[in-house]
PDB file of C-alpha atoms in Angstrom:
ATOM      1  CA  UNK A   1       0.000   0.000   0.000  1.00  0.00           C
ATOM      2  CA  UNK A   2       2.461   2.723  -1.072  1.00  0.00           C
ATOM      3  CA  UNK A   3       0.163   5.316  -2.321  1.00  0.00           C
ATOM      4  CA  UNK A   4      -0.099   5.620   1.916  1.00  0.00           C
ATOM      5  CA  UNK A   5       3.672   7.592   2.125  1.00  0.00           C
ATOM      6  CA  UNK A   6       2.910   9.596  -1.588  1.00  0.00           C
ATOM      7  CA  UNK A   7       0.380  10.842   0.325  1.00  0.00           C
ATOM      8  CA  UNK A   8       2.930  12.127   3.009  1.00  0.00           C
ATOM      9  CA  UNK A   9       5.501  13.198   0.396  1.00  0.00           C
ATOM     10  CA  UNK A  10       3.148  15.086  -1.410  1.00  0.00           C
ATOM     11  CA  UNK A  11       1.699  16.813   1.587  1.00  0.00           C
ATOM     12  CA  UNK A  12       5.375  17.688   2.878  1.00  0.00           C
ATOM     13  CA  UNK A  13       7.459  16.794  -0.140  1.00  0.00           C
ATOM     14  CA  UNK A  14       9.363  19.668  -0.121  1.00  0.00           C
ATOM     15  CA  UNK A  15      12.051  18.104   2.226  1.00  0.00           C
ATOM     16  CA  UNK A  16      11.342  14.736   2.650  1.00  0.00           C
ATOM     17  CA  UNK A  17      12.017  11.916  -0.249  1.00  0.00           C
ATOM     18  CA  UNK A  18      12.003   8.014   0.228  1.00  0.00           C
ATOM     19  CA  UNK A  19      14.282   6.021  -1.478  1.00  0.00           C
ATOM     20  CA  UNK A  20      12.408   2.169  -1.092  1.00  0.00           C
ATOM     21  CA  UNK A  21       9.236   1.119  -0.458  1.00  0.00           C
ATOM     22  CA  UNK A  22       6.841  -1.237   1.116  1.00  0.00           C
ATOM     23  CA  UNK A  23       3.767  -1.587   3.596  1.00  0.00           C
ATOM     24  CA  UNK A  24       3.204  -0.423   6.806  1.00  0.00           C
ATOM     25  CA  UNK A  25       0.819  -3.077   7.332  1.00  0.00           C
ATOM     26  CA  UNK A  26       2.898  -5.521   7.580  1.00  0.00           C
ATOM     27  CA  UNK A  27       5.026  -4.154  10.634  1.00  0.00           C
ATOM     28  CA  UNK A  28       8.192  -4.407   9.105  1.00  0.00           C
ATOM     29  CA  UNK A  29      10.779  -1.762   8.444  1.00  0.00           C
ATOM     30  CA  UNK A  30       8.449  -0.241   5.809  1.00  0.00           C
ATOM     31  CA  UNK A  31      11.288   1.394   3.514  1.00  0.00           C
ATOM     32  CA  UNK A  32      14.346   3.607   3.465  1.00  0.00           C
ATOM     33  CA  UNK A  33      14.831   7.053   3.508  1.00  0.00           C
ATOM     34  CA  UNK A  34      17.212   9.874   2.043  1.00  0.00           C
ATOM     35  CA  UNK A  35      16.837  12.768   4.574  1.00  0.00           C
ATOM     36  CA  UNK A  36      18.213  15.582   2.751  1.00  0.00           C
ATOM     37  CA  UNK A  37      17.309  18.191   5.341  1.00  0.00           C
ATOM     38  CA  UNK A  38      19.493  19.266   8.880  1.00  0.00           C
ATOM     39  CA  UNK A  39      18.585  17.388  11.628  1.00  0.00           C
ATOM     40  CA  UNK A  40      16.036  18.531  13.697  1.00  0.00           C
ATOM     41  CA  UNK A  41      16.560  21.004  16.619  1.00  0.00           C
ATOM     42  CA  UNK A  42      15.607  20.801  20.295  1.00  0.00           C
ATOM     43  CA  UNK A  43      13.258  22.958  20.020  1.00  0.00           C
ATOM     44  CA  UNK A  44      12.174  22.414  16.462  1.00  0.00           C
ATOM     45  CA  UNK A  45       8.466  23.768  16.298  1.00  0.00           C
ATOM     46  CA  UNK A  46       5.978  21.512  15.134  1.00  0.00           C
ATOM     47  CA  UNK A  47       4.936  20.209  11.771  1.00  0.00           C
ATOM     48  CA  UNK A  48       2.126  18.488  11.589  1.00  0.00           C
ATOM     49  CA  UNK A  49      -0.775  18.544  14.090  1.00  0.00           C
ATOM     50  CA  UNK A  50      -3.581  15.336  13.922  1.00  0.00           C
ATOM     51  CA  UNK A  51      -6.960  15.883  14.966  1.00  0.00           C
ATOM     52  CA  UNK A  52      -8.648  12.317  14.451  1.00  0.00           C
ATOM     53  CA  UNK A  53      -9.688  10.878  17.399  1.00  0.00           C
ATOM     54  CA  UNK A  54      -7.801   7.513  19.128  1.00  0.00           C
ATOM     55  CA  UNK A  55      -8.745   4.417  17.342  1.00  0.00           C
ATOM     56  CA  UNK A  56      -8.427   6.038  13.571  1.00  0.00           C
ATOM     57  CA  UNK A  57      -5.612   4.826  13.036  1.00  0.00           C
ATOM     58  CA  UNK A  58      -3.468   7.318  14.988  1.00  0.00           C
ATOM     59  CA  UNK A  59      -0.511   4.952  15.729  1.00  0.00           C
ATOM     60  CA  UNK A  60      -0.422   3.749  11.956  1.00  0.00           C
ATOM     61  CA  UNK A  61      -0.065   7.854  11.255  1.00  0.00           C
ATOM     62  CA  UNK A  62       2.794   8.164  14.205  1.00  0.00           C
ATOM     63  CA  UNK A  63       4.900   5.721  12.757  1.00  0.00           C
ATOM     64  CA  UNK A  64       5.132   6.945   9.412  1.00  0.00           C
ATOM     65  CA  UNK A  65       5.736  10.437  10.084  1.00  0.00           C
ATOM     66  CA  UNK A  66       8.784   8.824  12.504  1.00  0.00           C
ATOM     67  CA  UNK A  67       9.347   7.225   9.312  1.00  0.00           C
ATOM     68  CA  UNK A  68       9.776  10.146   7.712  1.00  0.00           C
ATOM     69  CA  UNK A  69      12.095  12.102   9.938  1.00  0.00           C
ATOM     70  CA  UNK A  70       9.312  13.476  12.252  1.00  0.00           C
ATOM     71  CA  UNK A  71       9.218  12.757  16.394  1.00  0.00           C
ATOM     72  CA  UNK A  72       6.316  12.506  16.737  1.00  0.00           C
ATOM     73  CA  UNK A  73       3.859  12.856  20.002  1.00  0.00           C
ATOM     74  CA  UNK A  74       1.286  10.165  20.960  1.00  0.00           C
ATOM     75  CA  UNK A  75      -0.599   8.865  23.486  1.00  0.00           C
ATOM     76  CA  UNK A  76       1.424   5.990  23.554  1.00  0.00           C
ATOM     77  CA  UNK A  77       4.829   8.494  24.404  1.00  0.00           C
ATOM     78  CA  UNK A  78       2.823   9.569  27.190  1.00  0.00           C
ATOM     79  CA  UNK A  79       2.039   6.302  28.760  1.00  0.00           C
ATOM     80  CA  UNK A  80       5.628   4.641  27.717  1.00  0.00           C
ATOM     81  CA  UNK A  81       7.831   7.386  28.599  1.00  0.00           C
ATOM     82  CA  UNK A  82       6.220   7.804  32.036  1.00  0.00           C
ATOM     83  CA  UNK A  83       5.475  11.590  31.132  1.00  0.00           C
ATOM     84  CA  UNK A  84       3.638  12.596  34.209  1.00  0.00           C
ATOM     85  CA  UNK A  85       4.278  16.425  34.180  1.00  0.00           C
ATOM     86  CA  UNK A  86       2.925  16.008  30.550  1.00  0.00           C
ATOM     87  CA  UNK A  87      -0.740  14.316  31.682  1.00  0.00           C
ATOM     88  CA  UNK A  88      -1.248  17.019  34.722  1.00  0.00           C
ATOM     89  CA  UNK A  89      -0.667  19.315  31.906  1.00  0.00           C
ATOM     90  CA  UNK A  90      -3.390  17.663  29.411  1.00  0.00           C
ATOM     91  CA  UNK A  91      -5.606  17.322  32.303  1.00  0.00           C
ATOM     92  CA  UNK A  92      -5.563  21.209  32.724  1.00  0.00           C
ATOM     93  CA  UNK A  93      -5.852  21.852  29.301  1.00  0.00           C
ATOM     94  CA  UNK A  94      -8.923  19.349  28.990  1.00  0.00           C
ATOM     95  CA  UNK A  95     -10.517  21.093  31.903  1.00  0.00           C
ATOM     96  CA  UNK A  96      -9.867  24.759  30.344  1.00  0.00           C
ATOM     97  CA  UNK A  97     -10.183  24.410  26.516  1.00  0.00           C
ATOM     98  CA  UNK A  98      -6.784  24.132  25.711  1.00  0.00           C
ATOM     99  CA  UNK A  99      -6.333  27.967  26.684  1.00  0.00           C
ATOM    100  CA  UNK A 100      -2.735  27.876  27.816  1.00  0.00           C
ATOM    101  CA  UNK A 101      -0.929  27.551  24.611  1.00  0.00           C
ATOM    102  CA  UNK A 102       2.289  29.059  25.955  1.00  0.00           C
ATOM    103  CA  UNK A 103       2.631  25.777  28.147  1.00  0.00           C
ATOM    104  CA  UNK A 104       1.590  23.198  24.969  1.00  0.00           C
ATOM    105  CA  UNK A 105       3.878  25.057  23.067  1.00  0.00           C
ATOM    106  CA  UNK A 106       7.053  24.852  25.887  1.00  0.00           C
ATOM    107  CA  UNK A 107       6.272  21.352  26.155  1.00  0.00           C
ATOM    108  CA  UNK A 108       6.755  20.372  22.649  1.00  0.00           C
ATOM    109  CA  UNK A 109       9.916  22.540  21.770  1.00  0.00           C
ATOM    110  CA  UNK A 110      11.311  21.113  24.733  1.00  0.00           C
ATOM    111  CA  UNK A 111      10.422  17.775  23.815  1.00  0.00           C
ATOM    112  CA  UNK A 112      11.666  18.445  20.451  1.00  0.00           C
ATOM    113  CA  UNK A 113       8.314  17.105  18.727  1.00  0.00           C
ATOM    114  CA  UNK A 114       7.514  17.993  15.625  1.00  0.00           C
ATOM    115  CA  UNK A 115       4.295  16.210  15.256  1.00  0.00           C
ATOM    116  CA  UNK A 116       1.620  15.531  17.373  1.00  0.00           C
ATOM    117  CA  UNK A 117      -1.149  12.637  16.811  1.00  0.00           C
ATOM    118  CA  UNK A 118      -3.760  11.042  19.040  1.00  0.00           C
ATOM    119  CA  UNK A 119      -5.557  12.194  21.984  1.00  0.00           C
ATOM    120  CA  UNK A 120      -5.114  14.011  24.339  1.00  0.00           C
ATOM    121  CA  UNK A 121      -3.694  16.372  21.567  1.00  0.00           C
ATOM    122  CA  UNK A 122      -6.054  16.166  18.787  1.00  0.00           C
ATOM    123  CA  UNK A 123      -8.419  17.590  21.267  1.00  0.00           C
ATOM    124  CA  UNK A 124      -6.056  20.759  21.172  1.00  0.00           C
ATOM    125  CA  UNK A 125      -5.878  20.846  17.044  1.00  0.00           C
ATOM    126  CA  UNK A 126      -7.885  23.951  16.543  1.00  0.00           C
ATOM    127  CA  UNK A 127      -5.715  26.389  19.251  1.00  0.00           C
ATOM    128  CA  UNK A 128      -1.863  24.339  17.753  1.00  0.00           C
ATOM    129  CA  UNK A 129      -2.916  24.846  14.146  1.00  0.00           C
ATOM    130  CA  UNK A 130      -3.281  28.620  15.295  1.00  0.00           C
ATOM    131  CA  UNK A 131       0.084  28.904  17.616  1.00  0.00           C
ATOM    132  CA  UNK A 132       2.053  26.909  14.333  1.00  0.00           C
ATOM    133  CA  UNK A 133       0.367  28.641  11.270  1.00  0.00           C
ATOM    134  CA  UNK A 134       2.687  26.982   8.823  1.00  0.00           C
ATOM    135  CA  UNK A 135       1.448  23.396  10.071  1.00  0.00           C
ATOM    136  CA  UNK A 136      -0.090  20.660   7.982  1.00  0.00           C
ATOM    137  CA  UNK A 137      -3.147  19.195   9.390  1.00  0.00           C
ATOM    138  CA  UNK A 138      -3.876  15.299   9.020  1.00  0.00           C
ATOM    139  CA  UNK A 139      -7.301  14.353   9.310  1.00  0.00           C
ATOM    140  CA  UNK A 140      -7.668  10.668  10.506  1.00  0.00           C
ATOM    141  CA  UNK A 141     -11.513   8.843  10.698  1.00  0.00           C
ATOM    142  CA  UNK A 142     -12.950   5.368  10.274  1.00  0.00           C
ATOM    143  CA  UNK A 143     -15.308   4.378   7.827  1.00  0.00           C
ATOM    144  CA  UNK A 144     -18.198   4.761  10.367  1.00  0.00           C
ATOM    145  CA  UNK A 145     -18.985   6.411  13.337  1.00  0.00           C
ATOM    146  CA  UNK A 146     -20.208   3.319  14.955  1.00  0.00           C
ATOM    147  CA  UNK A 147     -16.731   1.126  13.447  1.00  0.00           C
ATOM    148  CA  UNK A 148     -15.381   3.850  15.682  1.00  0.00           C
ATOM    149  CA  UNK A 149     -17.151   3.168  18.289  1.00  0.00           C
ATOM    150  CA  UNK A 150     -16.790  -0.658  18.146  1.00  0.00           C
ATOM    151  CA  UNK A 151     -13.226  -0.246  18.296  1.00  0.00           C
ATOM    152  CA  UNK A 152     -12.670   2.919  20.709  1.00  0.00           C
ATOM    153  CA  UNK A 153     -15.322   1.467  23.494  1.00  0.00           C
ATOM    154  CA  UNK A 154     -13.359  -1.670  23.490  1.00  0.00           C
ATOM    155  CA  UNK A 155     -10.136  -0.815  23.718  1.00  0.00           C
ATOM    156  CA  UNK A 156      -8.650   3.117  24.956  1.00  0.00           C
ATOM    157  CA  UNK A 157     -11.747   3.651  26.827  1.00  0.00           C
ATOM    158  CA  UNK A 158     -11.814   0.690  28.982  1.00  0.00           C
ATOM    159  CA  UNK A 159      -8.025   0.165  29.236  1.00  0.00           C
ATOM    160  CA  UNK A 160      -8.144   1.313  33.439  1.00  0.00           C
ATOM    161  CA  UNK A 161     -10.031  -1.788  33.941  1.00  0.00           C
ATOM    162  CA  UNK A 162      -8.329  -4.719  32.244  1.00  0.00           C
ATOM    163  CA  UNK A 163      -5.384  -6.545  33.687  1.00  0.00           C
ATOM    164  CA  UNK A 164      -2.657  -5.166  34.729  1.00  0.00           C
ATOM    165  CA  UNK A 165      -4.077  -1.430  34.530  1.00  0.00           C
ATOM    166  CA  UNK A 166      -6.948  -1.595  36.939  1.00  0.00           C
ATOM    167  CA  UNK A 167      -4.391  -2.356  39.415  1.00  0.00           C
ATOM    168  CA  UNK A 168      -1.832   0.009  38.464  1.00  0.00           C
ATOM    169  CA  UNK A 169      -4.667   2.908  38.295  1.00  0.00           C
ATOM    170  CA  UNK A 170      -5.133   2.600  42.092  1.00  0.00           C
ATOM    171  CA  UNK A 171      -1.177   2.037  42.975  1.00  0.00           C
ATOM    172  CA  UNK A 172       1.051   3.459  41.029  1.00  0.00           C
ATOM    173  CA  UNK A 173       1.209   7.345  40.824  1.00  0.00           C
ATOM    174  CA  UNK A 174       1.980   8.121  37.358  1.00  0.00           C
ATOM    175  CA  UNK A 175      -1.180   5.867  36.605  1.00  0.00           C
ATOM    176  CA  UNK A 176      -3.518   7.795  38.834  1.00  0.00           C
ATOM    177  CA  UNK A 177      -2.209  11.415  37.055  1.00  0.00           C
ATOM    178  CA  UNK A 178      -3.053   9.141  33.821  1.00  0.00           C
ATOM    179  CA  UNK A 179      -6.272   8.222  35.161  1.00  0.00           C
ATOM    180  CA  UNK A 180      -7.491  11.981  35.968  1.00  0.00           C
ATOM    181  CA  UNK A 181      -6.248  13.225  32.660  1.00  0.00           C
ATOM    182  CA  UNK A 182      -8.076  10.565  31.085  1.00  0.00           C
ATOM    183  CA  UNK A 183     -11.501  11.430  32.150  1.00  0.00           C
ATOM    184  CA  UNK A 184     -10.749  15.560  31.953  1.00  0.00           C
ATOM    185  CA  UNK A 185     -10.103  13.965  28.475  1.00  0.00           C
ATOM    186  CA  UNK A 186     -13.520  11.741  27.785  1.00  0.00           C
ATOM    187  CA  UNK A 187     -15.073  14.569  29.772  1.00  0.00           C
ATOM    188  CA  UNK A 188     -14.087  17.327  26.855  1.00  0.00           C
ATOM    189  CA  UNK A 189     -14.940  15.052  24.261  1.00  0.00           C
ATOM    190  CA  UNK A 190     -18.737  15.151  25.813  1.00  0.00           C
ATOM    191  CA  UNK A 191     -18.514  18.617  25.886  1.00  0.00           C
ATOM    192  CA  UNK A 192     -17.414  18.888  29.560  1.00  0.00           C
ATOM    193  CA  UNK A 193     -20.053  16.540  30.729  1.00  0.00           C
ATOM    194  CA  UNK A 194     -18.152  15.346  33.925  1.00  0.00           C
ATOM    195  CA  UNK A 195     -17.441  11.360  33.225  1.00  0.00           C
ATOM    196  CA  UNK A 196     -15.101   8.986  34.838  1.00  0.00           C
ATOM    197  CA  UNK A 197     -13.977   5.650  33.350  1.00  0.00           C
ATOM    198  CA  UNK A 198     -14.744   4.671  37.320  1.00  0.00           C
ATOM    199  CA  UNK A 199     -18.393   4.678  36.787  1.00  0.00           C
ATOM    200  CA  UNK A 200     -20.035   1.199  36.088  1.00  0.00           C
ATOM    201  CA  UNK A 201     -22.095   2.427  33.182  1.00  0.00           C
ATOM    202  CA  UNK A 202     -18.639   3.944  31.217  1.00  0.00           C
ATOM    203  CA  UNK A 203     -18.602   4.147  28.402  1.00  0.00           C
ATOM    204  CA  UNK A 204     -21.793   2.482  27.382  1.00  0.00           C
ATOM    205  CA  UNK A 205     -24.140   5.083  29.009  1.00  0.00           C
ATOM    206  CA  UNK A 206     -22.618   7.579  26.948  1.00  0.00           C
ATOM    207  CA  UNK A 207     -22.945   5.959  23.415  1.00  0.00           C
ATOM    208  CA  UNK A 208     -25.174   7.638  21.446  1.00  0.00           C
ATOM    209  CA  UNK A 209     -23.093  11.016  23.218  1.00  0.00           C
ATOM    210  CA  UNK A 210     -19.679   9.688  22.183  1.00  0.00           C
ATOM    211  CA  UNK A 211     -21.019   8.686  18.223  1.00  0.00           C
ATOM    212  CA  UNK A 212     -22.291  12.461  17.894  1.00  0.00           C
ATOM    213  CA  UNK A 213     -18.974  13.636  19.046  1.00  0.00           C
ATOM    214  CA  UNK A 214     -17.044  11.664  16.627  1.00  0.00           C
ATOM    215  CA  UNK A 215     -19.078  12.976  13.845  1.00  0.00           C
ATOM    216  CA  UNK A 216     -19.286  16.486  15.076  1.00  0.00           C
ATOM    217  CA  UNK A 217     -15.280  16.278  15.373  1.00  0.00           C
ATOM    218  CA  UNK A 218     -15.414  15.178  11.455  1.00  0.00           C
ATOM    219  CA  UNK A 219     -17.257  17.846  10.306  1.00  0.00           C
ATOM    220  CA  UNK A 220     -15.868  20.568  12.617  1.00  0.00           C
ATOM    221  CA  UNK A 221     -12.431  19.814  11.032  1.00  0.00           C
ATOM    222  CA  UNK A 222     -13.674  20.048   7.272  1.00  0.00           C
ATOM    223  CA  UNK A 223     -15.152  23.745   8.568  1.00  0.00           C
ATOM    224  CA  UNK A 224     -12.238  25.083  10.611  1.00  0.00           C
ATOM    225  CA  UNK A 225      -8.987  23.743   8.883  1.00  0.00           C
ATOM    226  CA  UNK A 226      -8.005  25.649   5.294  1.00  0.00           C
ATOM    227  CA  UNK A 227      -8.570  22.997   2.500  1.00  0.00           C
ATOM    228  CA  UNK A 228      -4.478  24.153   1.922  1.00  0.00           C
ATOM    229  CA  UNK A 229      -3.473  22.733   5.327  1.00  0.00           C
ATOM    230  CA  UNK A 230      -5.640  19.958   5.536  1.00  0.00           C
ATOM    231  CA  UNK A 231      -5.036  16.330   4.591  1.00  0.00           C
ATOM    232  CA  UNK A 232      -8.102  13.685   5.367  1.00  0.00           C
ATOM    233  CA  UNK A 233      -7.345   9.883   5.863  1.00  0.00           C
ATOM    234  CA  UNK A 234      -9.355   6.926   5.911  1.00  0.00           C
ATOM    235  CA  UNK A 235      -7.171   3.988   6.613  1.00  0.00           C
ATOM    236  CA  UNK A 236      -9.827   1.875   4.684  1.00  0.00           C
ATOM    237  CA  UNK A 237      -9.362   3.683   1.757  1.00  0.00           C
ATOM    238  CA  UNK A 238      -5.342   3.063   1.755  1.00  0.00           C
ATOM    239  CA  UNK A 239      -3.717   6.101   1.531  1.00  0.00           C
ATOM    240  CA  UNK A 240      -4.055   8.162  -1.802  1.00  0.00           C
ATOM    241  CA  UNK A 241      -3.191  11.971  -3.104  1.00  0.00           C
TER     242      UNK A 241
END
């Protein structure tokens, strides 16, 4: 499924050119690459910004932007890399719309990301693609609302309560600040409706809630983002230009 990097290249080609090629899918080293641009700086500003939600193929998206010379900010750097400071920081920005785009913006440069994919983030799109005006956007969705749902609702949104998690959500401190920043995080998503992944009834009660969201997300991003800035992907579809 090459046409999945032309996409990329196209959308950033102007300093970024692959030499060989192959899948992604198949979760092997998916090709080589001629970087003929200087290697990024500590506080290199960032790039591209992702506003799908989790479970759209997000991860898919982070490791082809690492593959093309991006670092690129996840969820999953968040959760691997222990980044505590960074989730009491999300959880304030859930709580007051993103407002303090000073501290995002510290936090990246610092970081030295360059791209940033995946909730918590996404949820931020709208103020980043402001405070980095020359970034691309990259639009990631599933076929369906409800394909999202069937995956999300299984998976990120339940993860406190499956083996080992539910027990390292009541121990282990990092995994509490997790915890909190995940439901500030749900909580935005349903508009500041004040949820917790706690409650027996989470996230089923909020279905029908969680399926508008998606969708409103969607269509918000087709409204807000310049057609200039704005790449969409459906996994599905494979990647085309």
């Amino acid at each position: 499924n090459t046409q999945f990097y032309y996409s990329l290249i196209l959308f950033d080609g102007h300093h970024r050119r692959p030499s060989t090629m192959t899948s992604l899918y198949t979760n092997r080293v998916a090709f080589s690459l001629v970087l003929i641009f200087t290697a990024l700086s500590p506080n290199a500003a960032l790039e591209v910004i992702g506003s799908g939600y989790g479970r759209t193929g997000t991860d898919t998206l982070r490791e082809a932007l690492n593959e093309l010379g991006y670092k690129t900010y996840h969820m999953k750097e968040i959760v691997e890399g222990r980044l505590g400071s960074d989730a009491m920081l999300w959880h304030a920005q859930m709580e007051n719309d993103c407002s303090d785009v000073e501290a995002l913006r510290d936090m990246f440069e610092k970081g030295g990301w360059t791209a940033a994919v995946d909730l918590p983030a996404s949820l931020c799109y709208e103020r980043l693609m402001k405070a980095y005006p020359k970034a691309k956007v990259i639009h990631t969705e599933r076929k369906s609302a409800e394909q999202w749902w069937n995956s999300a609702s299984n998976s990120i949104m339940i993860v406190g309560t499956i083996f080992p998690y539910n027990i390292f959500y009541n121990r282990i401190p990092f995994f509490r600040t997790h915890k909190a920043m995940s439901d500030a995080m749900w909580s935005r998503v349903l508009g500041g409706k004040n949820v917790t992944v706690d409650d027996d009834d989470f996230p089923q009660a909020y279905k029908a809630e969680f399926l508008a969201a998606y969708e409103a997300n969607n269509a918000r991003v087709r409204k807000v983002v310049p057609r200039k800035r704005l790449l969409i992907q459906d996994h599905s579809k494979g990647w085309t230009d």
